[in-house]
CSV table of C-alpha atoms in Angstrom, one decimal:
chain,number,residue,atom,x,y,z
A,11,MET,CA,103.0,64.6,96.8
A,12,ILE,CA,106.1,66.0,96.1
A,13,LYS,CA,106.1,67.8,99.7
A,14,HIS,CA,105.6,64.3,101.2
A,15,LYS,CA,107.9,62.3,99.3
A,16,GLY,CA,110.0,64.6,97.7
A,17,GLU,CA,110.6,65.6,94.1
A,18,ASP,CA,113.4,63.1,93.7
A,19,TRP,CA,111.0,60.3,94.8
A,20,VAL,CA,108.5,61.3,92.2
A,21,LEU,CA,110.8,61.4,89.2
A,22,GLU,CA,112.4,58.1,90.3
A,23,HIS,CA,109.1,55.9,90.8
A,24,PRO,CA,106.6,57.2,88.5
A,25,TRP,CA,104.4,53.8,88.3
A,26,SER,CA,104.2,54.2,92.2
A,27,LEU,CA,102.3,57.1,92.0
A,28,PHE,CA,98.8,55.2,91.6
A,29,ASP,CA,99.5,54.0,95.1
A,30,GLU,CA,99.9,57.4,96.4
A,31,THR,CA,97.6,59.7,95.0
A,32,GLN,CA,94.8,60.4,92.1
A,33,ASP,CA,95.9,63.9,91.7
A,34,GLY,CA,96.3,64.5,87.9
A,35,GLU,CA,96.0,68.2,87.8
A,36,GLY,CA,99.1,68.3,90.7
A,37,LEU,CA,101.2,65.8,88.6
A,38,ARG,CA,100.2,68.1,85.1
A,39,GLU,CA,101.5,71.0,87.3
A,40,TYR,CA,104.6,69.4,87.9
A,41,LEU,CA,105.4,68.1,84.7
A,42,ASN,CA,104.5,71.9,83.1
A,43,ALA,CA,106.9,73.3,85.8
A,44,ASN,CA,109.7,70.7,85.2
A,45,ARG,CA,109.8,70.7,81.0
A,46,SER,CA,113.8,70.9,81.4
A,47,TYR,CA,113.9,67.4,82.4
A,48,ARG,CA,113.2,66.7,78.6
A,49,GLN,CA,116.9,67.7,77.8
A,50,GLN,CA,118.6,65.0,80.1
A,51,SER,CA,118.6,61.4,78.9
A,52,TYR,CA,117.9,59.8,82.4
A,53,SER,CA,115.2,62.6,83.4
A,54,LEU,CA,113.7,62.1,79.7
A,55,THR,CA,112.9,59.0,80.4
A,56,GLN,CA,111.5,59.5,83.8
A,57,TYR,CA,109.3,62.5,82.3
A,58,ALA,CA,107.7,60.2,79.4
A,59,LYS,CA,106.7,57.6,82.4
A,60,LEU,CA,105.5,60.6,84.5
A,61,ALA,CA,103.4,61.8,81.2
A,62,VAL,CA,102.1,58.4,80.9
A,63,THR,CA,101.1,58.1,84.7
A,64,PHE,CA,99.2,61.5,84.3
A,65,ASP,CA,97.4,60.5,81.1
A,66,TRP,CA,96.3,57.0,82.8
A,67,LEU,CA,95.3,59.3,86.2
A,68,MET,CA,93.1,61.3,83.7
A,69,TYR,CA,91.6,58.9,81.3
A,70,GLY,CA,92.2,55.6,82.6
A,71,PRO,CA,94.8,53.0,81.4
A,72,PRO,CA,94.3,51.7,77.6
A,73,LYS,CA,91.7,49.0,76.8
A,74,ARG,CA,92.9,45.9,75.5
A,75,ALA,CA,92.4,45.3,71.8
A,76,SER,CA,89.7,42.8,70.8
A,77,ILE,CA,91.0,40.6,68.1
């Protein structure tokens, strides 16, 4: 994905990854390799969105609570 779209695109479009890939392991590698993004305000927010995307790719989106 990164080779195809570029690293900046991945960071700027975390929610679009669902339409582009199902490679959760590749996203895990990207997150681990780029932990320094957590030290910059904009990048921290985007990193957090990528972490949520990773979680959803690996385990599925959250289920609605039944009331």
